[in-house]
Coordinates of N, CA and C in Angstrom, one line a residue:
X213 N 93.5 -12.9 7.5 CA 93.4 -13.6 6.2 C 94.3 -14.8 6.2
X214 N 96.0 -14.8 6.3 CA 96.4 -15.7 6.4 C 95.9 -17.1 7.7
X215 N 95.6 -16.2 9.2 CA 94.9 -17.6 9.5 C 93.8 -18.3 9.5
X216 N 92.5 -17.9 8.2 CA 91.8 -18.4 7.5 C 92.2 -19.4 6.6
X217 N 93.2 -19.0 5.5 CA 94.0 -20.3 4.9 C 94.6 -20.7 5.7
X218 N 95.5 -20.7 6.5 CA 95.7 -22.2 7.6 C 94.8 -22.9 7.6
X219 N 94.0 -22.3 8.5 CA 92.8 -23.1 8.7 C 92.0 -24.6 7.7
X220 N 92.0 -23.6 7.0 CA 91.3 -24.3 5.6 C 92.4 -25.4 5.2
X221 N 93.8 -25.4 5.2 CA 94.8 -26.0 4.6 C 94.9 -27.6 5.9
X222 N 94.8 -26.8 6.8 CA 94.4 -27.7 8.3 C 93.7 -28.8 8.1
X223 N 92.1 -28.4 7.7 CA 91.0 -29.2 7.6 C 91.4 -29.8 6.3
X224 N 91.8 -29.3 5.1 CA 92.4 -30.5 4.0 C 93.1 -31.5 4.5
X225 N 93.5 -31.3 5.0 CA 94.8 -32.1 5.4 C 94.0 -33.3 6.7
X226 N 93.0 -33.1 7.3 CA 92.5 -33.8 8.1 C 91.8 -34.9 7.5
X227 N 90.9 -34.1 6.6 CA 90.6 -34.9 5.7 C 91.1 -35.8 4.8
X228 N 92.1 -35.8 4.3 CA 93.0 -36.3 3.1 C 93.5 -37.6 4.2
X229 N 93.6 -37.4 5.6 CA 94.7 -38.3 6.1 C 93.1 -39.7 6.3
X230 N 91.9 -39.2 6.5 CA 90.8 -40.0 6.9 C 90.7 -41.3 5.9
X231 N 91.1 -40.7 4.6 CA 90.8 -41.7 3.3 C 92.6 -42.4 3.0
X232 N 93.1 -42.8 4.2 CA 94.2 -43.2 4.2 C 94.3 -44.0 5.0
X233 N 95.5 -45.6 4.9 CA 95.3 -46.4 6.0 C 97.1 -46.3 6.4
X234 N 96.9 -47.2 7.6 CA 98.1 -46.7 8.0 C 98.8 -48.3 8.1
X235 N 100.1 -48.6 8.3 CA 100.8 -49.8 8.0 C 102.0 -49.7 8.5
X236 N 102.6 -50.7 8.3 CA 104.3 -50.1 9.0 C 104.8 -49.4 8.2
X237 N 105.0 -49.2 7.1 CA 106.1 -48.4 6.2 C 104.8 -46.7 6.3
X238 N 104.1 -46.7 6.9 CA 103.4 -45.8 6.8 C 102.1 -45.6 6.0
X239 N 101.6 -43.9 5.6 CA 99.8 -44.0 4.9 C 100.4 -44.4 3.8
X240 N 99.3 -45.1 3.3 CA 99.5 -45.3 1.6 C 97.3 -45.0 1.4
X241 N 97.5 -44.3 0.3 CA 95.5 -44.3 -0.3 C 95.4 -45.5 -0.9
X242 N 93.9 -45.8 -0.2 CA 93.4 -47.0 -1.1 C 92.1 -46.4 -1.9
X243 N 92.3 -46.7 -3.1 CA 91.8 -46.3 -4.6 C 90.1 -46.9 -4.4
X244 N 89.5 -45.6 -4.9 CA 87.8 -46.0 -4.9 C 87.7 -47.5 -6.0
X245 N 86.4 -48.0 -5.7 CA 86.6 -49.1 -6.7 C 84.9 -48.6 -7.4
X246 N 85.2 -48.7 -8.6 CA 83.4 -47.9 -9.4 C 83.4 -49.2 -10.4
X247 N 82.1 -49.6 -9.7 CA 81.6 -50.5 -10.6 C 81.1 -50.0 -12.2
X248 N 81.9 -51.6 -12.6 CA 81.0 -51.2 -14.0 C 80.3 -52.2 -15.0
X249 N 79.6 -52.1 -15.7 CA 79.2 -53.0 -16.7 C 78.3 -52.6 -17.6
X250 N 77.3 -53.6 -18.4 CA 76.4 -53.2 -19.0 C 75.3 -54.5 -19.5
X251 N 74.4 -53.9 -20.0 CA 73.3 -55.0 -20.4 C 72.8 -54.4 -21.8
X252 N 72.9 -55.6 -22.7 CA 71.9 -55.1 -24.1 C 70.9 -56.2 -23.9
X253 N 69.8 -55.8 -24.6 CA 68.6 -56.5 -24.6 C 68.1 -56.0 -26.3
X254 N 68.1 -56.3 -27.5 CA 67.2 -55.8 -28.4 C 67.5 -54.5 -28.9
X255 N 69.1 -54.3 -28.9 CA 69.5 -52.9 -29.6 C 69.5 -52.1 -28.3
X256 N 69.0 -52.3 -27.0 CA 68.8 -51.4 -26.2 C 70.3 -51.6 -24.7
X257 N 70.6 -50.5 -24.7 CA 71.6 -50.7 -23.6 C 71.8 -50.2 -22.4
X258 N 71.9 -50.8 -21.2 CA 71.8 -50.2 -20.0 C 73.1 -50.3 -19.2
X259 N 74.0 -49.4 -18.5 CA 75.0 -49.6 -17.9 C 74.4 -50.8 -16.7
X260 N 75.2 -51.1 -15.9 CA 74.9 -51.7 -14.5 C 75.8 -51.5 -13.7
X261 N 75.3 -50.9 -12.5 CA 75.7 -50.7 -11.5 C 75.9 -51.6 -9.8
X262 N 75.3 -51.8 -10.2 CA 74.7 -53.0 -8.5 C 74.1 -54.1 -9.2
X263 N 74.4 -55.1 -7.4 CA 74.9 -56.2 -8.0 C 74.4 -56.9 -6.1
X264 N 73.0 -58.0 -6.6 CA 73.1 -58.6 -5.0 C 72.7 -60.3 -5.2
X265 N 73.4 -60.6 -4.4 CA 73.6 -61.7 -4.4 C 73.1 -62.8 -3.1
X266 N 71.5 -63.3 -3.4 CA 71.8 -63.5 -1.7 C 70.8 -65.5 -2.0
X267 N 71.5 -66.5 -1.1 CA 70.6 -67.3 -0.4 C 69.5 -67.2 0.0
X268 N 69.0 -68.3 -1.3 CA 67.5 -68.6 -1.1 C 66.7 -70.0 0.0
X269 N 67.9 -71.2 -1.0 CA 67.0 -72.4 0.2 C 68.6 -73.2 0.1
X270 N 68.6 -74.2 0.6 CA 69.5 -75.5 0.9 C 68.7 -76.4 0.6
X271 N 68.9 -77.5 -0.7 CA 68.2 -78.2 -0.8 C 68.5 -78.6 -2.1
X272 N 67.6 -80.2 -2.4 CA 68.9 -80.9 -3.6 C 70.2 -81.1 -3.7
X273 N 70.8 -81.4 -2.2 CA 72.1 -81.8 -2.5 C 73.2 -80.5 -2.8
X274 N 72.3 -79.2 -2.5 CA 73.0 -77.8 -3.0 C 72.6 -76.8 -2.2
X275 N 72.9 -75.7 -3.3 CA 72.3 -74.6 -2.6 C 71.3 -73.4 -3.9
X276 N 70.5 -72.5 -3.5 CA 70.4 -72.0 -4.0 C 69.9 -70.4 -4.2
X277 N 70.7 -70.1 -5.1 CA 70.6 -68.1 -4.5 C 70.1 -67.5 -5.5
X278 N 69.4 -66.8 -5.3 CA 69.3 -65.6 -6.2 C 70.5 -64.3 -6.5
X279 N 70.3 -64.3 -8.2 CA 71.4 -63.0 -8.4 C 70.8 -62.0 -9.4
X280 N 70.8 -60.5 -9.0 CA 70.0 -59.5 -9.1 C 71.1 -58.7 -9.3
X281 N 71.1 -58.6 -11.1 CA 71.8 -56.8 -11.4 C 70.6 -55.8 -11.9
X282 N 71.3 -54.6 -11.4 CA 70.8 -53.2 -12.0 C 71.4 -52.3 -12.3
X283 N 70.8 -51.2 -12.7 CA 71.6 -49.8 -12.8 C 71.7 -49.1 -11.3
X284 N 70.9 -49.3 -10.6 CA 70.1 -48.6 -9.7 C 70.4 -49.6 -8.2
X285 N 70.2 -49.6 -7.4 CA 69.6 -50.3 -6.0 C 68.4 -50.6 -5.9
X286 N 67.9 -51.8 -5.9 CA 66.5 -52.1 -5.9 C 65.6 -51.6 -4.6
X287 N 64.5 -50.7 -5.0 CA 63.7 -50.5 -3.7 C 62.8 -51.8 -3.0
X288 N 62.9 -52.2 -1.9 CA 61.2 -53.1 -1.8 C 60.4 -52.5 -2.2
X289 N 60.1 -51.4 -2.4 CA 58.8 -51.0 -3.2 C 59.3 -49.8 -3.4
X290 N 58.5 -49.1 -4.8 CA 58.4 -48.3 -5.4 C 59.2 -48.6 -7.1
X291 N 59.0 -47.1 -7.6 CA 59.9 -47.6 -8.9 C 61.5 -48.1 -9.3
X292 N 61.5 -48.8 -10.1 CA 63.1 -49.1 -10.4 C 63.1 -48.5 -11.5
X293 N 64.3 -47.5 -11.9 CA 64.6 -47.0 -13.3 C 65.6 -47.6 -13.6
X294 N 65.3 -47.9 -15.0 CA 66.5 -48.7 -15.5 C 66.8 -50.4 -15.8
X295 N 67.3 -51.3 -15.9 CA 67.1 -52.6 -15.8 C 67.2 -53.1 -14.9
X296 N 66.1 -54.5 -14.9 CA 66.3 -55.4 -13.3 C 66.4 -56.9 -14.2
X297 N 67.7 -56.8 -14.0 CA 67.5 -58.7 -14.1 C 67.8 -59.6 -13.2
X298 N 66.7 -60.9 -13.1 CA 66.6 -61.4 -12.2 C 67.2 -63.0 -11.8
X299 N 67.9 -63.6 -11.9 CA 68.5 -65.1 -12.0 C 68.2 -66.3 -11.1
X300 N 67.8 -67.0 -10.7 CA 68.2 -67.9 -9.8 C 69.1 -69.1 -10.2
X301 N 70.0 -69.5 -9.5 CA 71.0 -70.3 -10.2 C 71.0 -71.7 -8.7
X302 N 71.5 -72.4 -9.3 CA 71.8 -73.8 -8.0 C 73.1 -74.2 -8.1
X303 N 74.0 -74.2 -7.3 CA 75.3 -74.8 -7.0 C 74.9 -75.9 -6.3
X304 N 75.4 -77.2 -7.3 CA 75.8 -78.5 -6.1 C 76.9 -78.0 -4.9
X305 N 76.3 -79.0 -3.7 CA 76.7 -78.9 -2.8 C 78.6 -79.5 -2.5
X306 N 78.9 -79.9 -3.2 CA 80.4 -80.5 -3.5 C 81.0 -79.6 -4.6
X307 N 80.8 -78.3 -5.0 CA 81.3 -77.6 -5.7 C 81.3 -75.9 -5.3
X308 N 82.3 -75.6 -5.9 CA 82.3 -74.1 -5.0 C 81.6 -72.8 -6.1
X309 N 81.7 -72.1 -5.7 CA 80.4 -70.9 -5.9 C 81.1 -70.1 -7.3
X310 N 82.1 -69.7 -7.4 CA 82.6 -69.4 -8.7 C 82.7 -70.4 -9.9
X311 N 82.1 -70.5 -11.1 CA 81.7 -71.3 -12.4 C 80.6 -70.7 -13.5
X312 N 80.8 -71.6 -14.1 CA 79.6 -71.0 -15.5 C 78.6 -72.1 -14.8
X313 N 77.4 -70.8 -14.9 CA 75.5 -71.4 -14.6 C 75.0 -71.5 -15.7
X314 N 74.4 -72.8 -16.1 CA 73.7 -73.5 -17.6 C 72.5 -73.9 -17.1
X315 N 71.6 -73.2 -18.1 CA 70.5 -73.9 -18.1 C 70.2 -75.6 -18.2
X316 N 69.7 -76.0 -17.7 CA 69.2 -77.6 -17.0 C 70.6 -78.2 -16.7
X317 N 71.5 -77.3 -16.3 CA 72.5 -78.3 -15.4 C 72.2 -78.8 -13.8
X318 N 72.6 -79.8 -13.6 CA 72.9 -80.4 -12.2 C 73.1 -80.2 -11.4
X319 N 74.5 -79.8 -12.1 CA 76.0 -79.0 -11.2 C 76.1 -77.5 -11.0
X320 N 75.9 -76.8 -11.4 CA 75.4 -75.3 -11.7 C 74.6 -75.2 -12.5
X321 N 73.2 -75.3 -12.3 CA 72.1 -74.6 -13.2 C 71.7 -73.4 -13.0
X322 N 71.6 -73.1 -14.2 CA 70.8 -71.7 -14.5 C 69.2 -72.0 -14.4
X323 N 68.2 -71.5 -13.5 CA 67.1 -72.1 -13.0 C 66.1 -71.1 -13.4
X324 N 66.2 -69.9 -13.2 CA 64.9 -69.2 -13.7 C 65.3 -67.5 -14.0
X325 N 64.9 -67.0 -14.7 CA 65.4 -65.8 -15.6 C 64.3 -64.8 -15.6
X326 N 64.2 -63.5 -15.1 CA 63.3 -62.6 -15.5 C 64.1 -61.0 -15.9
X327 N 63.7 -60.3 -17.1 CA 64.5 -59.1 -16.8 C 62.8 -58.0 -17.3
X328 N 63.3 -56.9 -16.7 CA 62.1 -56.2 -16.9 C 62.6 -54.6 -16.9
X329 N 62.2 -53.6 -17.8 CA 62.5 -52.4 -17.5 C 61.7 -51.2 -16.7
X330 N 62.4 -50.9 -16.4 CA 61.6 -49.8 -14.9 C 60.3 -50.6 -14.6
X331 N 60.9 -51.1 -13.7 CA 59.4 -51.9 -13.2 C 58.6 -51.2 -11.7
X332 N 57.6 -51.0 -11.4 CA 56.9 -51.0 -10.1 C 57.6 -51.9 -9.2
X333 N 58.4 -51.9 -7.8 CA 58.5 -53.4 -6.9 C 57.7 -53.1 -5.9
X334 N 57.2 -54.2 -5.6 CA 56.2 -54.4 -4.1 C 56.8 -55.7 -3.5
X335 N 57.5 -55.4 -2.6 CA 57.9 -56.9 -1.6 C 59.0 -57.5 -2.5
X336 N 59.9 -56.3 -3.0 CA 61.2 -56.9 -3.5 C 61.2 -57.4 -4.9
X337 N 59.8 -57.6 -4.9 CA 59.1 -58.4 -6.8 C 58.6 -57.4 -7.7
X338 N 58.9 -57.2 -8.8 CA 58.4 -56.8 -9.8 C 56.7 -56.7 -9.9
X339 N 56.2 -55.6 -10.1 CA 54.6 -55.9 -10.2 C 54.1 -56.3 -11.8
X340 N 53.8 -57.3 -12.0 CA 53.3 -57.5 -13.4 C 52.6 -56.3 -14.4
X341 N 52.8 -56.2 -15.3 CA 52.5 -54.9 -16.1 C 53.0 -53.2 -16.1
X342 N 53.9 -53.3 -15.0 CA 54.2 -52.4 -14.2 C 55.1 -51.8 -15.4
X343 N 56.2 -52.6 -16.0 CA 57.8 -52.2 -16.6 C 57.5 -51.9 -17.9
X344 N 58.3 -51.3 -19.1 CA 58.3 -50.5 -19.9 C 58.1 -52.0 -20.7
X345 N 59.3 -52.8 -20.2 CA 59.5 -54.2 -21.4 C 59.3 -55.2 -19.6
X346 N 59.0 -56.5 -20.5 CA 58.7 -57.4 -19.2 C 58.9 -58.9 -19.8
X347 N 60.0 -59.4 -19.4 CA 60.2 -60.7 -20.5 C 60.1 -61.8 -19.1
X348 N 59.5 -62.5 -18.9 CA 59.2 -63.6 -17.9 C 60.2 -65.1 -18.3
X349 N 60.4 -66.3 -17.2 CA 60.9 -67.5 -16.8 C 60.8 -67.9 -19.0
X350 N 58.9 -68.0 -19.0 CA 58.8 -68.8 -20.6 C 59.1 -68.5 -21.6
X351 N 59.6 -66.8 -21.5 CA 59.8 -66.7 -22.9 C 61.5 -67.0 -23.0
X352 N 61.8 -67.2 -22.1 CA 63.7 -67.7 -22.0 C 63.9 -68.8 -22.3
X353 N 64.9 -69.4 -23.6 CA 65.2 -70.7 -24.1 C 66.3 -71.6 -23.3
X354 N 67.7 -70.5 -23.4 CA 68.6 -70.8 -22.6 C 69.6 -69.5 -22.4
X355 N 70.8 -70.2 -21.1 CA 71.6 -69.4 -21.1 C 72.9 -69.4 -20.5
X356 N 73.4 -68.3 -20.3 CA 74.9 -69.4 -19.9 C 75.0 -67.9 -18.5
X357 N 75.6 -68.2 -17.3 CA 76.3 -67.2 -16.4 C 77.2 -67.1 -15.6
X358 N 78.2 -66.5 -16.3 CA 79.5 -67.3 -14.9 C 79.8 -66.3 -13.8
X359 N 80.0 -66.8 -12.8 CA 79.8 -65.6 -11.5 C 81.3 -65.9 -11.2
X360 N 82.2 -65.1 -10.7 CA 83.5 -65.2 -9.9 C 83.9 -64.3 -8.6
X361 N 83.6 -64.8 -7.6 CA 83.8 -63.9 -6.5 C 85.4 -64.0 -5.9
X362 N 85.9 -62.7 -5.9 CA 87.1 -62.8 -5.5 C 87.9 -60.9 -4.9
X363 N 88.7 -61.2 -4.1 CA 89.0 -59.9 -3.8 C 90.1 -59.6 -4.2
X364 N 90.2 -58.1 -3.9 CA 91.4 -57.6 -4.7 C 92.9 -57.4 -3.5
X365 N 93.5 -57.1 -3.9 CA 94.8 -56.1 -3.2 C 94.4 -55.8 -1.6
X366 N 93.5 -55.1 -1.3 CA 92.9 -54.1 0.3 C 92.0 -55.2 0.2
X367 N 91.5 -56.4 0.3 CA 90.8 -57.6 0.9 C 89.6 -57.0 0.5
X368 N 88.8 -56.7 -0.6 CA 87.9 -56.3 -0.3 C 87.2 -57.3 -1.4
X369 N 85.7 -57.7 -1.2 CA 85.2 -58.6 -1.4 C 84.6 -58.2 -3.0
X370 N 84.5 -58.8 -4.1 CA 84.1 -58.2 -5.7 C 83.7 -59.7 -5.8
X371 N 82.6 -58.7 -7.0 CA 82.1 -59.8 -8.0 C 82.0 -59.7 -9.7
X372 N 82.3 -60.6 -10.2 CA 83.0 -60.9 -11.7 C 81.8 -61.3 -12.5
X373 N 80.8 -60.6 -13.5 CA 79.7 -62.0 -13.9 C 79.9 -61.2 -15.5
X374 N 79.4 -62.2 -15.9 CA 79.4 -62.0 -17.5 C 78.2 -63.1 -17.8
X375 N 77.1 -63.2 -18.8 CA 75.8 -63.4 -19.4 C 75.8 -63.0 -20.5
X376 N 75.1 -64.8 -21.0 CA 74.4 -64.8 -22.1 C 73.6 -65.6 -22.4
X377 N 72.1 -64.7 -22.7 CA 70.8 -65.8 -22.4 C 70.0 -65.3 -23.8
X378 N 69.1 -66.4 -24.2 CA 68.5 -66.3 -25.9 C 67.1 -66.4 -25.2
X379 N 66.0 -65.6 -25.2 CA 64.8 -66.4 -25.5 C 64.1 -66.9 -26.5
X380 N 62.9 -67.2 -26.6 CA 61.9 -67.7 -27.6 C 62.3 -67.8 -28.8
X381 N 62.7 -66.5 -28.9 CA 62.2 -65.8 -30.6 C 63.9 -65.8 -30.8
X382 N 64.9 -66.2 -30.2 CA 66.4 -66.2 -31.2 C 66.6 -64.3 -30.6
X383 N 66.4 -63.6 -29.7 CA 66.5 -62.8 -29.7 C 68.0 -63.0 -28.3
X384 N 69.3 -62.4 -28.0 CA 69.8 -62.5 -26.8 C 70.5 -61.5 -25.9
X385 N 70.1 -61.9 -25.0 CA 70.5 -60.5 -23.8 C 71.5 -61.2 -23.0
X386 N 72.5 -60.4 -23.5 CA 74.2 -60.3 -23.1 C 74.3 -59.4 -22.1
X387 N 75.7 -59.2 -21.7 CA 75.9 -58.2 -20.4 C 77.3 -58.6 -19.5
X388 N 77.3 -58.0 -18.4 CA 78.7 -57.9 -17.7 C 78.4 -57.4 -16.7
X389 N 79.3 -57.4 -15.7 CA 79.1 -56.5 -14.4 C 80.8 -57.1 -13.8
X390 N 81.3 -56.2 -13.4 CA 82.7 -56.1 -12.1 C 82.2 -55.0 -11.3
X391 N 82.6 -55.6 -9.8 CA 83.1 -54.4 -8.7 C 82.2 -55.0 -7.6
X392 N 82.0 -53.9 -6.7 CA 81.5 -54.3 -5.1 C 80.1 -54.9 -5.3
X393 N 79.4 -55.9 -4.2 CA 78.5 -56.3 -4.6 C 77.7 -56.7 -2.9
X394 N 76.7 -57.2 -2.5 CA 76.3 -57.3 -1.6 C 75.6 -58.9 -1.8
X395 N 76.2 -59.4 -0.7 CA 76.1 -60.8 -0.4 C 75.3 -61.4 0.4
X396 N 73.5 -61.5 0.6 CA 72.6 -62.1 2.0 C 73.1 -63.7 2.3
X397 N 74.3 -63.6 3.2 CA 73.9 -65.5 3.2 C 73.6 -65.7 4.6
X398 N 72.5 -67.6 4.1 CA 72.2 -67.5 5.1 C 72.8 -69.4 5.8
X399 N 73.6 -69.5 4.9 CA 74.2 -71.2 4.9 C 75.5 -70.8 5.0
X400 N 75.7 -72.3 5.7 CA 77.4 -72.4 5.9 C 77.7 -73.3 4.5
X401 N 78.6 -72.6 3.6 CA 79.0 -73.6 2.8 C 80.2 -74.2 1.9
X402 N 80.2 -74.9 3.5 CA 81.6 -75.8 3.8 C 81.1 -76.6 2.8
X403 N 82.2 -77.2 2.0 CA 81.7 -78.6 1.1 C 82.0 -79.9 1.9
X404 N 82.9 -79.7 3.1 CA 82.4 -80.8 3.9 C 81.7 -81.2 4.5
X405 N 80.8 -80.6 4.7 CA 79.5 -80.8 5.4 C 78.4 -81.1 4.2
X406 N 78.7 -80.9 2.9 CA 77.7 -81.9 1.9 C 77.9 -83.0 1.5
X407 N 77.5 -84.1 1.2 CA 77.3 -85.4 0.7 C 78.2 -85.5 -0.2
X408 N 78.9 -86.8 -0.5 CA 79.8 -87.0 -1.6 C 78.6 -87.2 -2.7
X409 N 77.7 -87.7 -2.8 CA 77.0 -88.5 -3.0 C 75.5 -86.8 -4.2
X410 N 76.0 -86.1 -3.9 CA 75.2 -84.9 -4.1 C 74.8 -84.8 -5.8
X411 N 76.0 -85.2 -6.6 CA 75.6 -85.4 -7.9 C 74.6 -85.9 -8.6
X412 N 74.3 -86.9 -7.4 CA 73.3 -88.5 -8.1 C 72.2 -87.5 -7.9
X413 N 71.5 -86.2 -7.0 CA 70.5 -86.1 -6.7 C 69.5 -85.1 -8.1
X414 N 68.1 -86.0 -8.4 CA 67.5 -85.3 -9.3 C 66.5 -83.5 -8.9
X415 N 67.0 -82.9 -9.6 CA 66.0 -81.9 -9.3 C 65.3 -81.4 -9.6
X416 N 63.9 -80.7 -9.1 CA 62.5 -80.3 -9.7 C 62.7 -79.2 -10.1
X417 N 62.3 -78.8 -11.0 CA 62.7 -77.5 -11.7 C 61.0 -76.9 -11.8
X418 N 61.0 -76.0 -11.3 CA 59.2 -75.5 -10.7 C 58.8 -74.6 -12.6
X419 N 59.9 -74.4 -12.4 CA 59.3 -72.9 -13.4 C 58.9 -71.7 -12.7
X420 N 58.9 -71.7 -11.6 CA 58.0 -70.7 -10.3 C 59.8 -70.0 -9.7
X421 N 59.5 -68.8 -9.3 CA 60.5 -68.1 -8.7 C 60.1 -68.6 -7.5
X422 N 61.4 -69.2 -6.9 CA 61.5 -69.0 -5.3 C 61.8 -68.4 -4.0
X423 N 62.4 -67.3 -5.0 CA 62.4 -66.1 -3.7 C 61.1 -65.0 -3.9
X424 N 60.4 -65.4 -3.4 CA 59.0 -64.4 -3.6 C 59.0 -62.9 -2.5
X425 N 60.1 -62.7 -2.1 CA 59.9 -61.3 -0.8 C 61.3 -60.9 -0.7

């Protein structure tokens, strides 16, 4: 019996040293990090949990990405429980990635908005009629989003956002999100390698999502 509990006291201990890093003065634990936030929409409220962030095109003197929170991890296909909202934003190319995104700005625009609840996804998109609630690009008036990427203490990479968008009807969906997040890039973005000149440039504003997949 006693070398049963060894044993067992053994394998704690093996374990315990795994979720530890080691340094000159010795182990010290580095602390889980639990995302957190939330979304209201219409009295109704959803925590959020995840958080992705990825490059769409280069272009206009900028760049531009899509930013995608949920409760959940989005499937390419199947159902999403919970909220999906969907953003596309533009950073001029002479300005860096942390700022407040405005609708019909230049410099950081807020470009196209969809949020939808439990939706069907097929190819990463939302299937139309699929979601419980489904508010599209036209029924959005305006809105504001500030994104802040920055790491903590153990170098690890976070993201900061806070939102607030009104559509049509004076109705607004607010929200928040901190903690880990996932980043697709596919651009180098050195600001020296953009144009001084990047401000002057006008841009087409489709009304069309352009990350379709």
């Amino acid at each position: 019996m006693k070398k049963i509990i060894f044993l067992m006291m053994l394998a704690i201990a093996s374990v315990s040293l795994t979720s530890c890093v080691n340094d000159d003065d010795g182990y010290y634990e580095v602390p889980n990090i639990v995302n957190t936030g939330q979304i209201t929409y219409k009295n109704v409220t959803f925590p959020l949990r995840n958080a992705v962030v990825s490059d769409i095109e280069k272009a206009d003197g900028g760049f531009y990405y899509s930013v995608v929170l949920s409760q959940y991890p989005v499937p390419r296909d199947g159902r999403l429980n919970g909220p999906y909202l969907y953003m596309e934003i533009f950073q001029r190319g002479d300005l860096l990635f942390n700022g407040n995104y405005i609708t019909n700005s230049n410099d950081r625009g807020l470009d196209y908005i969809e949020y939808f609840e439990n939706p069907m996804m097929l190819n990463n998109v939302p299937v139309t009629g699929s979601g419980t609630l489904e508010v599209y690009d036209n029924q959005f008036d305006s809105g504001n989003l500030f994104l802040e990427n920055y790491f903590d203490g153990y170098d690890r990479s976070l993201l900061n956002s806070a939102f607030s968008i009104r559509d049509i009807s004076g109705s607004t969906l607010t929200g928040n999100f901190n903690g880990l997040f996932l980043f697709n890039q596919k651009y180098d973005k050195s600001v020296s390698l953009m144009k001084a000149d990047s401000s002057k440039v006008e841009r087409v504003k489709t009304g069309k999502r352009r990350q379709v997949n």
